[in-house]
N, C-alpha and C. Protein backbone atom coordinates (compact mmCIF):
# COMPACT_ATOMS: atom_id res chain seq x y z
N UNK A 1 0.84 -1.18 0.00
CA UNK A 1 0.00 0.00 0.00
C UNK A 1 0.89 1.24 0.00
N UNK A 2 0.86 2.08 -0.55
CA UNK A 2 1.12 3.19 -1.13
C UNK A 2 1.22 4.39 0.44
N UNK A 3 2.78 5.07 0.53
CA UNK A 3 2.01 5.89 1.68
C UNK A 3 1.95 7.44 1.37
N UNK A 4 1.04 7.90 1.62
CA UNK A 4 0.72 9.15 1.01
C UNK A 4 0.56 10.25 2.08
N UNK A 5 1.61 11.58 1.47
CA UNK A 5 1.27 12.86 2.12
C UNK A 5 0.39 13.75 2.01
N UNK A 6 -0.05 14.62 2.57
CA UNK A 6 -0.76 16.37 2.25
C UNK A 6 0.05 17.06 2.87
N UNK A 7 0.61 17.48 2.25
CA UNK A 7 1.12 19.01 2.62
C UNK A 7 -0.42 20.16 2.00
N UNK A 8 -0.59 20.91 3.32
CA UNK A 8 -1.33 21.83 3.32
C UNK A 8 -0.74 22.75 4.71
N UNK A 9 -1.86 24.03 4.54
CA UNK A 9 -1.56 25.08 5.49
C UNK A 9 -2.55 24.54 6.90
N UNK A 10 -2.39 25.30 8.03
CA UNK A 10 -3.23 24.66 9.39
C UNK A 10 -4.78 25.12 9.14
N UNK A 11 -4.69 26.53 8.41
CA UNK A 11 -6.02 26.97 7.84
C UNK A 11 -6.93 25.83 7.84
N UNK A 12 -6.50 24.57 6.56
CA UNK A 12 -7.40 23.69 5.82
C UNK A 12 -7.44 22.74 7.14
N UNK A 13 -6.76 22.69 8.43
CA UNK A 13 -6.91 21.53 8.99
C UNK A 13 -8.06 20.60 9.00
N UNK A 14 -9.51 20.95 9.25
CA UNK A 14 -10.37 20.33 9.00
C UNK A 14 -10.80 19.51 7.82
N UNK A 15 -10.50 20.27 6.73
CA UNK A 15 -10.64 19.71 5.30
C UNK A 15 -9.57 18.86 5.25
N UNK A 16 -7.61 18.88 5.60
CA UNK A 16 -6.68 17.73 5.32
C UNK A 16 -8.05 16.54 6.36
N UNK A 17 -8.09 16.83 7.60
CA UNK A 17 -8.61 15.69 8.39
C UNK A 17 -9.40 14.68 7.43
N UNK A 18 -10.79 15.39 6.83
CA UNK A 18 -11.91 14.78 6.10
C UNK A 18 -11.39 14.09 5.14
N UNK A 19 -10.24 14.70 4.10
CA UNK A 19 -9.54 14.08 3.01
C UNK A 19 -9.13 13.07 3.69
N UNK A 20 -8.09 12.83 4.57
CA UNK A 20 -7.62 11.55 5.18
C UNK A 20 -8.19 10.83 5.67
N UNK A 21 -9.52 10.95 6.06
CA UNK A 21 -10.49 10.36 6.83
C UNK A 21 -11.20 9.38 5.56
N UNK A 22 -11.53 9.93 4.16
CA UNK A 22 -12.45 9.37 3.09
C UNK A 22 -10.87 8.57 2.47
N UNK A 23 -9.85 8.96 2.42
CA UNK A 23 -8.54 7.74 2.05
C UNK A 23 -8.68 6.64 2.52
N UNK A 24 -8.44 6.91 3.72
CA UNK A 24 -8.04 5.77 5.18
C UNK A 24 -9.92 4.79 5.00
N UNK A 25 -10.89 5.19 4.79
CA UNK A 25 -11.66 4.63 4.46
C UNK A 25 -12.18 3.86 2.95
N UNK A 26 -10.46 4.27 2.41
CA UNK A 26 -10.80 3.49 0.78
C UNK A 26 -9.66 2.56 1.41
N UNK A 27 -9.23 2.42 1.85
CA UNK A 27 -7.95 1.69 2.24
C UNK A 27 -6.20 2.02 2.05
N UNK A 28 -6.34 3.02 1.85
CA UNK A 28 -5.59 4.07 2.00
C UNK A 28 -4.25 4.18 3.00
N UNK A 29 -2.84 4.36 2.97
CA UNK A 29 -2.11 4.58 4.39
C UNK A 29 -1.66 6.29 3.86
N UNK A 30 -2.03 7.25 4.58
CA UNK A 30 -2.22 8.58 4.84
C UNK A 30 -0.89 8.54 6.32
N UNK A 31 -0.46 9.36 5.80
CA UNK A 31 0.71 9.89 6.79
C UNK A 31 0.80 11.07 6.82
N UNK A 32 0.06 11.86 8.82
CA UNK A 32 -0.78 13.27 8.65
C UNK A 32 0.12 13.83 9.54
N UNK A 33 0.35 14.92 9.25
CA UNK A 33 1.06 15.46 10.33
C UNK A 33 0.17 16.65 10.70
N UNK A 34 -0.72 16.42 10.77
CA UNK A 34 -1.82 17.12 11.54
C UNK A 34 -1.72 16.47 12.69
N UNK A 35 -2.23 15.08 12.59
CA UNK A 35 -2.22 14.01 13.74
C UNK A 35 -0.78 14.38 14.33
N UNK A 36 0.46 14.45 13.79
CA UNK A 36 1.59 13.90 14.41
C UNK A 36 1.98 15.40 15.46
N UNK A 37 1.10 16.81 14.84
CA UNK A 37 1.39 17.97 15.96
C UNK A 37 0.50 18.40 16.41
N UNK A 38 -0.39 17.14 17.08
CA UNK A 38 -1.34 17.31 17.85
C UNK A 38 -0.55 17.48 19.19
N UNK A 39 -1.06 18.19 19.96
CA UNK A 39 -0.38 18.51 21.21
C UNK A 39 0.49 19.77 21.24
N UNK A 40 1.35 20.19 19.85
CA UNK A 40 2.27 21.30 20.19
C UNK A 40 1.97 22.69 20.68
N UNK A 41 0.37 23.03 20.49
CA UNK A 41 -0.23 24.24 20.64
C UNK A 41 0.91 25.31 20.01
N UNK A 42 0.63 24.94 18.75
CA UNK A 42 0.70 25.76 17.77
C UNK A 42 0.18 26.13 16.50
N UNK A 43 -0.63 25.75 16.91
CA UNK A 43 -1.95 25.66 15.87
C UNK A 43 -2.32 27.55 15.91
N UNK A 44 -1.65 28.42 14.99
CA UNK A 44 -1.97 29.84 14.96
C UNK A 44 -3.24 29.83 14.39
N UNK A 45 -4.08 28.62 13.76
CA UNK A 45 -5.33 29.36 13.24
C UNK A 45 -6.31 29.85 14.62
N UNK A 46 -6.29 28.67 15.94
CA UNK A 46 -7.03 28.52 16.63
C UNK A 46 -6.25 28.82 18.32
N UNK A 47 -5.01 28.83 18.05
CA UNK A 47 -4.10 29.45 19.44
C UNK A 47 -3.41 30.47 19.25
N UNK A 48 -3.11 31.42 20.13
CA UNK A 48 -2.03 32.31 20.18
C UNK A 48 -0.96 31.91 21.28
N UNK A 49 0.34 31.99 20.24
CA UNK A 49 1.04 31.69 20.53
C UNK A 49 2.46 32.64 20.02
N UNK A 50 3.66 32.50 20.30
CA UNK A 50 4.90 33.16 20.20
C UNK A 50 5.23 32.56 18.95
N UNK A 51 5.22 32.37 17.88
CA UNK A 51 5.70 31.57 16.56
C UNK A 51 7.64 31.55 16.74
N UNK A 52 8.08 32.75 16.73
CA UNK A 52 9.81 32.38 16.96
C UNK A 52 9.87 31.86 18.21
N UNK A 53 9.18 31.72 19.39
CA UNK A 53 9.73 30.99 20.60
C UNK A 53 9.30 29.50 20.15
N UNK A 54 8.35 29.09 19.49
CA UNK A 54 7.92 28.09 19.28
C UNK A 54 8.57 27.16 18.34
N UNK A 55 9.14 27.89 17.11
CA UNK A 55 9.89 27.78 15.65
C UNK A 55 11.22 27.49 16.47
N UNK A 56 12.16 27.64 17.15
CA UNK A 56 12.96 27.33 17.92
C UNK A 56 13.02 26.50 19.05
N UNK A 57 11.91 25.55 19.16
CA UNK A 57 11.88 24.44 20.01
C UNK A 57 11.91 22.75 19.61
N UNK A 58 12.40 22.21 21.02
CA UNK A 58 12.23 21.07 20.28
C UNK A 58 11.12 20.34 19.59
N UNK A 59 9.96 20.78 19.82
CA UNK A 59 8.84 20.28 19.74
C UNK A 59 8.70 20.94 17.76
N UNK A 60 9.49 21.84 17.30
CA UNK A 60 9.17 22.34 16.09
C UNK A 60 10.35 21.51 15.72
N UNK A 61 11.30 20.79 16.20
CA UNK A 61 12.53 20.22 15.15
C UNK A 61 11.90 19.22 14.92
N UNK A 62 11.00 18.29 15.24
CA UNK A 62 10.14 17.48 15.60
C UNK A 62 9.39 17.54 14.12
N UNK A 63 8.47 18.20 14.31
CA UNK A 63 7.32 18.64 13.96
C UNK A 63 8.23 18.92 11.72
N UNK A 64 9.22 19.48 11.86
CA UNK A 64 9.82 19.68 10.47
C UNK A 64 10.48 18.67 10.04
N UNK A 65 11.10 17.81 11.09
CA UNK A 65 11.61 16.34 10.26
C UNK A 65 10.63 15.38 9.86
N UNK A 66 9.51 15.57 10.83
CA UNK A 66 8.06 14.87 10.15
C UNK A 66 7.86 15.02 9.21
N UNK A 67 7.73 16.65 8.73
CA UNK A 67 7.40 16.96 7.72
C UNK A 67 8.21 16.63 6.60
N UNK A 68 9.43 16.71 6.54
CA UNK A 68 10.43 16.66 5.40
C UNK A 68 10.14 15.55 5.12
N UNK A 69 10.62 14.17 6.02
CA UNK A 69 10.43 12.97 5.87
C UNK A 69 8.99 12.79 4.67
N UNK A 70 8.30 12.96 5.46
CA UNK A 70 6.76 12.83 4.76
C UNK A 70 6.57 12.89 3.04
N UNK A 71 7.49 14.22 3.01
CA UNK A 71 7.27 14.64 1.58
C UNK A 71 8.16 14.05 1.22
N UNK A 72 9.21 13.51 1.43
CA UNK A 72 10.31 12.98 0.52
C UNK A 72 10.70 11.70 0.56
N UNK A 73 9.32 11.04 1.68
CA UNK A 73 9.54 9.55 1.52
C UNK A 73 8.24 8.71 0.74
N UNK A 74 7.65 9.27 0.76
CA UNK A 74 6.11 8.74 0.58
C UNK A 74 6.42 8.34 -0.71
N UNK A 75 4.51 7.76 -1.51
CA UNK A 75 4.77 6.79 -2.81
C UNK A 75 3.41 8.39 -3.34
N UNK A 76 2.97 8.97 -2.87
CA UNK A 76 2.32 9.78 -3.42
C UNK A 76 1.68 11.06 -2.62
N UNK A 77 1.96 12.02 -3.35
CA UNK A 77 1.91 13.51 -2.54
C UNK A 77 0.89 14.50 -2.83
N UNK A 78 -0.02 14.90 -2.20
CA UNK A 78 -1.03 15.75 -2.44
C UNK A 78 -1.24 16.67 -1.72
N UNK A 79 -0.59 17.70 -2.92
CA UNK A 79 -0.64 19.05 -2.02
C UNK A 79 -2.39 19.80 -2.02
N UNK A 80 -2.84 20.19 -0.60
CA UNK A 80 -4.24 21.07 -0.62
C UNK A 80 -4.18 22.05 -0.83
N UNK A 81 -4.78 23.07 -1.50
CA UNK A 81 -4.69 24.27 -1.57
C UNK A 81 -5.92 25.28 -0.83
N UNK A 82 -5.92 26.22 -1.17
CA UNK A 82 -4.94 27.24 -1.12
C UNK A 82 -3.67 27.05 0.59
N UNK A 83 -2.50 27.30 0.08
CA UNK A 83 -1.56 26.85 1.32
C UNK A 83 -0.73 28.25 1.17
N UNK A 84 0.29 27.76 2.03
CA UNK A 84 1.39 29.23 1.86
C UNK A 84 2.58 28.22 2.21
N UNK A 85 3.61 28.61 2.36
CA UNK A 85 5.14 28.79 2.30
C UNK A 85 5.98 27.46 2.39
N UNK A 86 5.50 26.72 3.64
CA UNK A 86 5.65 25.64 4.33
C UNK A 86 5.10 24.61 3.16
N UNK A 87 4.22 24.41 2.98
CA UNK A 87 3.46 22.96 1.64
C UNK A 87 4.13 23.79 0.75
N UNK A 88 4.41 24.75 -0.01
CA UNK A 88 4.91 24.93 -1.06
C UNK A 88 6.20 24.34 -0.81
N UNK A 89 7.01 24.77 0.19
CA UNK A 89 8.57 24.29 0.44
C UNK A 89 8.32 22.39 0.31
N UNK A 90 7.24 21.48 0.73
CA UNK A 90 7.25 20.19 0.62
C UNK A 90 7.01 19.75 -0.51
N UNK A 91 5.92 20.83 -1.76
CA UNK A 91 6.06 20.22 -2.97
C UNK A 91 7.72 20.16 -3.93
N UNK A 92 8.39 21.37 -3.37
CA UNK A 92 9.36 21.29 -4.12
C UNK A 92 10.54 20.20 -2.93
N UNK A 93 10.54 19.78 -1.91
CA UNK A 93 11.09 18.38 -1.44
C UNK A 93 10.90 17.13 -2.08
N UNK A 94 9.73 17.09 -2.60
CA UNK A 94 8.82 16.27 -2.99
C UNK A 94 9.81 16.04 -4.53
N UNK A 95 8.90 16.93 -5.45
CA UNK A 95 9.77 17.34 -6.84
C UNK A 95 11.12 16.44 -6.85
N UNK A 96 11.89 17.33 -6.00
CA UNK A 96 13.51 17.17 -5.57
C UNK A 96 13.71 16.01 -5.83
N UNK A 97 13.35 14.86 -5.05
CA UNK A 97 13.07 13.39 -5.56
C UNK A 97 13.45 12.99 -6.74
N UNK A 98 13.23 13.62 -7.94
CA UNK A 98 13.01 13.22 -9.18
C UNK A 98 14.75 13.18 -9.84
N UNK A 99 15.63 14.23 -8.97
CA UNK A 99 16.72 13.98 -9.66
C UNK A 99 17.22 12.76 -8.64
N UNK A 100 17.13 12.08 -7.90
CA UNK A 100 17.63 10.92 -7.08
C UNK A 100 16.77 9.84 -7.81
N UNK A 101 16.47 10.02 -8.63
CA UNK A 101 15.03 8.66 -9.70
C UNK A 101 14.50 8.57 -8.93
N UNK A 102 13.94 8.81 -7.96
CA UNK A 102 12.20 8.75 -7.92
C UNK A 102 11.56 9.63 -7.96
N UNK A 103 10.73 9.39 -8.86
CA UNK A 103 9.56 10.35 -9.22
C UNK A 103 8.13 9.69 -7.96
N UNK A 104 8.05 10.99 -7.39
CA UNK A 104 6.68 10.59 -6.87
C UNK A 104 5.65 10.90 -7.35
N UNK A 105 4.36 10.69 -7.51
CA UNK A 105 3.25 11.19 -8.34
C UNK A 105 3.04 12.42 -7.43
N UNK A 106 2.11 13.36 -7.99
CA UNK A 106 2.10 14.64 -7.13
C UNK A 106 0.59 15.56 -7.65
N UNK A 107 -0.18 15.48 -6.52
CA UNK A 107 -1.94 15.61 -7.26
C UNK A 107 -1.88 17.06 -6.65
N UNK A 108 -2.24 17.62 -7.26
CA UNK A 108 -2.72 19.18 -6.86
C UNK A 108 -4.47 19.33 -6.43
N UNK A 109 -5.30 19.38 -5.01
CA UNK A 109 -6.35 19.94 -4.91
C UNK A 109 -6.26 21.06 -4.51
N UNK A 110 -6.96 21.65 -6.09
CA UNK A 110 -6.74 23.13 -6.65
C UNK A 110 -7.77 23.91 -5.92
N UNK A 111 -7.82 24.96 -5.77
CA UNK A 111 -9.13 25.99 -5.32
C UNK A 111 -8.67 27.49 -5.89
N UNK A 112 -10.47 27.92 -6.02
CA UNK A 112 -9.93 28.90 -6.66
C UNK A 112 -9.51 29.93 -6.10
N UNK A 113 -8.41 30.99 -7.04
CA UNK A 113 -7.49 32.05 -6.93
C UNK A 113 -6.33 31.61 -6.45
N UNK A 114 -6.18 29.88 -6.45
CA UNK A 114 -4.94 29.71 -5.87
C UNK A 114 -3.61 30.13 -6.73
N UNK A 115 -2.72 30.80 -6.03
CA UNK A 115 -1.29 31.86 -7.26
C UNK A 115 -0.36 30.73 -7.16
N UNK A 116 -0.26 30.18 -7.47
CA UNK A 116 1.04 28.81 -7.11
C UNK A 116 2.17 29.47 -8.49
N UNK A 117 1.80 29.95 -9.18
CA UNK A 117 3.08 30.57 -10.12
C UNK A 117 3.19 29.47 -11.21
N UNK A 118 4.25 29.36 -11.37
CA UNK A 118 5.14 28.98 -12.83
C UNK A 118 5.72 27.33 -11.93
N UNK A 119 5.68 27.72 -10.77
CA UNK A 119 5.68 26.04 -9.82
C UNK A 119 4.82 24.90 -10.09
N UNK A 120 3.88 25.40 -10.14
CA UNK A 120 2.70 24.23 -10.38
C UNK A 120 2.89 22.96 -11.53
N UNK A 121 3.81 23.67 -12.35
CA UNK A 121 4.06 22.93 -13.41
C UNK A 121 5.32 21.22 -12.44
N UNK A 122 4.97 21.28 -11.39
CA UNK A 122 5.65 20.29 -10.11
C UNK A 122 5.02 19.13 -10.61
N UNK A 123 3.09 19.83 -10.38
CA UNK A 123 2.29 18.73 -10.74
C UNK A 123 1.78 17.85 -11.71
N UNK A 124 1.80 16.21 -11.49
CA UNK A 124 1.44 15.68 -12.52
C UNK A 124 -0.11 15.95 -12.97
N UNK A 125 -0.90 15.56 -11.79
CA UNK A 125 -2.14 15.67 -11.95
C UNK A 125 -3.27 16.67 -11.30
N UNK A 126 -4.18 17.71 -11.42
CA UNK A 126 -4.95 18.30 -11.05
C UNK A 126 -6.20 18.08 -10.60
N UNK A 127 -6.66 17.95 -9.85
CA UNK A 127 -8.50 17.79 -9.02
C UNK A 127 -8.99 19.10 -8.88
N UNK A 128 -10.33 19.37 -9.21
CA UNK A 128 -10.85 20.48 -8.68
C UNK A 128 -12.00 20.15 -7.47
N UNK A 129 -11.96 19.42 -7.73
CA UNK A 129 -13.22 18.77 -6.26
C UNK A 129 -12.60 17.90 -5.81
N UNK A 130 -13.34 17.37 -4.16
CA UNK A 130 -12.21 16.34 -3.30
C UNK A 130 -12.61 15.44 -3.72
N UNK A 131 -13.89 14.77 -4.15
CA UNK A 131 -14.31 13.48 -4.55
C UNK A 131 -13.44 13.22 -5.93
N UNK A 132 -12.40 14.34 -6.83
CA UNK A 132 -11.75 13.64 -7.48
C UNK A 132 -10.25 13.00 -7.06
N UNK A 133 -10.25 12.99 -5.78
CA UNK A 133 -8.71 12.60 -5.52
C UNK A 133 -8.70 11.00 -5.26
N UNK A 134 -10.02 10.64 -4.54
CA UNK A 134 -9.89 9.39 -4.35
C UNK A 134 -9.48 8.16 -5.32
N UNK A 135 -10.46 8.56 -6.55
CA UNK A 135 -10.06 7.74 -7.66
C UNK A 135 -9.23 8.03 -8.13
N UNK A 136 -8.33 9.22 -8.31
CA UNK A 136 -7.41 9.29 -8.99
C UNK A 136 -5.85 8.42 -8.25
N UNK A 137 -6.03 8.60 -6.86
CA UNK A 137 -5.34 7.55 -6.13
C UNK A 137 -5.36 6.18 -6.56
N UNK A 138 -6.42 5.72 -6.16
CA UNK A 138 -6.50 4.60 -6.82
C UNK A 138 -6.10 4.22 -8.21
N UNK A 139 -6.51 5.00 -8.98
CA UNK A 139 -5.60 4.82 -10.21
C UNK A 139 -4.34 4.93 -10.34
N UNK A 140 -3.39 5.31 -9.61
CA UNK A 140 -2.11 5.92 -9.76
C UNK A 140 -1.12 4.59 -8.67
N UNK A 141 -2.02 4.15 -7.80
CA UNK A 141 -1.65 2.88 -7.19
C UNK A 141 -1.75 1.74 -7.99
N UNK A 142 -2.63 1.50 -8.63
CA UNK A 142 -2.94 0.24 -9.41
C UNK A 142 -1.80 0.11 -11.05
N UNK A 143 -2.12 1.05 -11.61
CA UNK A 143 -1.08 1.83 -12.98
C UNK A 143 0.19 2.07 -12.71
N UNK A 144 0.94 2.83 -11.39
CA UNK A 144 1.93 3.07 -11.55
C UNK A 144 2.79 3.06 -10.69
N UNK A 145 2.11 2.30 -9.44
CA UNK A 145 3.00 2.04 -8.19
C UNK A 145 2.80 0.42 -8.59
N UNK A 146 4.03 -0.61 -8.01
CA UNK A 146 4.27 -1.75 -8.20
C UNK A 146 4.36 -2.21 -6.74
N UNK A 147 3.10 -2.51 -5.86
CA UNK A 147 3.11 -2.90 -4.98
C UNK A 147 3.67 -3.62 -3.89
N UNK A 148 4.82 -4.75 -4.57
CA UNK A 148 5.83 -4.97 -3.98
C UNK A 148 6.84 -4.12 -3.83
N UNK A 149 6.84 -2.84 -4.93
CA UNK A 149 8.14 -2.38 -4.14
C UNK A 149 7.89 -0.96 -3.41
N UNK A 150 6.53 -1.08 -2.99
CA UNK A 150 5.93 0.37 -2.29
C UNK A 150 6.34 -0.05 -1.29
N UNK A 151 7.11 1.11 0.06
CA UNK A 151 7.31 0.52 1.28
C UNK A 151 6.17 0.87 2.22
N UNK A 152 6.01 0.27 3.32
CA UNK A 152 4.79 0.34 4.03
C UNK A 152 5.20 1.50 5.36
């Protein structure tokens, strides 16, 4: 089974949740780091907090090797949009991949006015609604991941 990221902003937290929630219910292995910085109270959509006292702790060195890992180990990457700085920095980790030969597949859920630039061209494939990511997973597992050599 295939393990798959979202890089998104904390904004979408609710929406990454639901997306991973309708995966994990196709049979899906989703690797969230929503789940994994649960606890840091740093969640700026919904806490106030010191961001440089916080960005300088252990709990954030933590929280960014998750992240790196995530994007640059996985078998397929789906960035949410609209995001800012942070998921943009994991699509191009992600990308990066491609000169070490592996290409990871890389789905864009698009929304509108999202400015992603002259970057976007990262992505293989585009969704404009969430009900198109599921199948397109599935397709991209079955077609172009080789199941024995996906790691779990």
């Amino acid at each position: 089974m295939a393990k798959i990221y979202i890089a998104s902003s904390w904004k979408n937290q609710h929406g990454v949740e639901m997306l991973t929630e309708e995966l994990r219910d196709h049979g899906h292995n989703v690797v969230s780091w929503i789940e994994n910085n649960y606890g840091e109270n740093h969640n700026h959509v919904t806490k106030k907090f010191d961001f440089e006292t916080w960005v300088n702790s252990a709990e954030s060195d933590q929280s960014f090797d998750f992240d790196v890992n995530g994007a640059a180990t996985c078998n397929i990457f789906i960035y949410y949009a609209p995001s800012g700085k942070d998921a943009a920095a994991e699509c191009g980790i992600c990308y990066g991949q491609r000169f070490f030969s592996k290409t990871i597949p890389m789905i864009a859920l698009w929304s509108k006015g999202e400015d992603f630039g002259l970057m976007r061209k990262m992505f293989d494939y585009f969704c404009q609604r969430h009900y198109e990511v599921v199948p397109l997973v599935n397709q991209i597992e079955k077609e172009f991941l080789n199941p024995s050599k996906v790691k779990k």
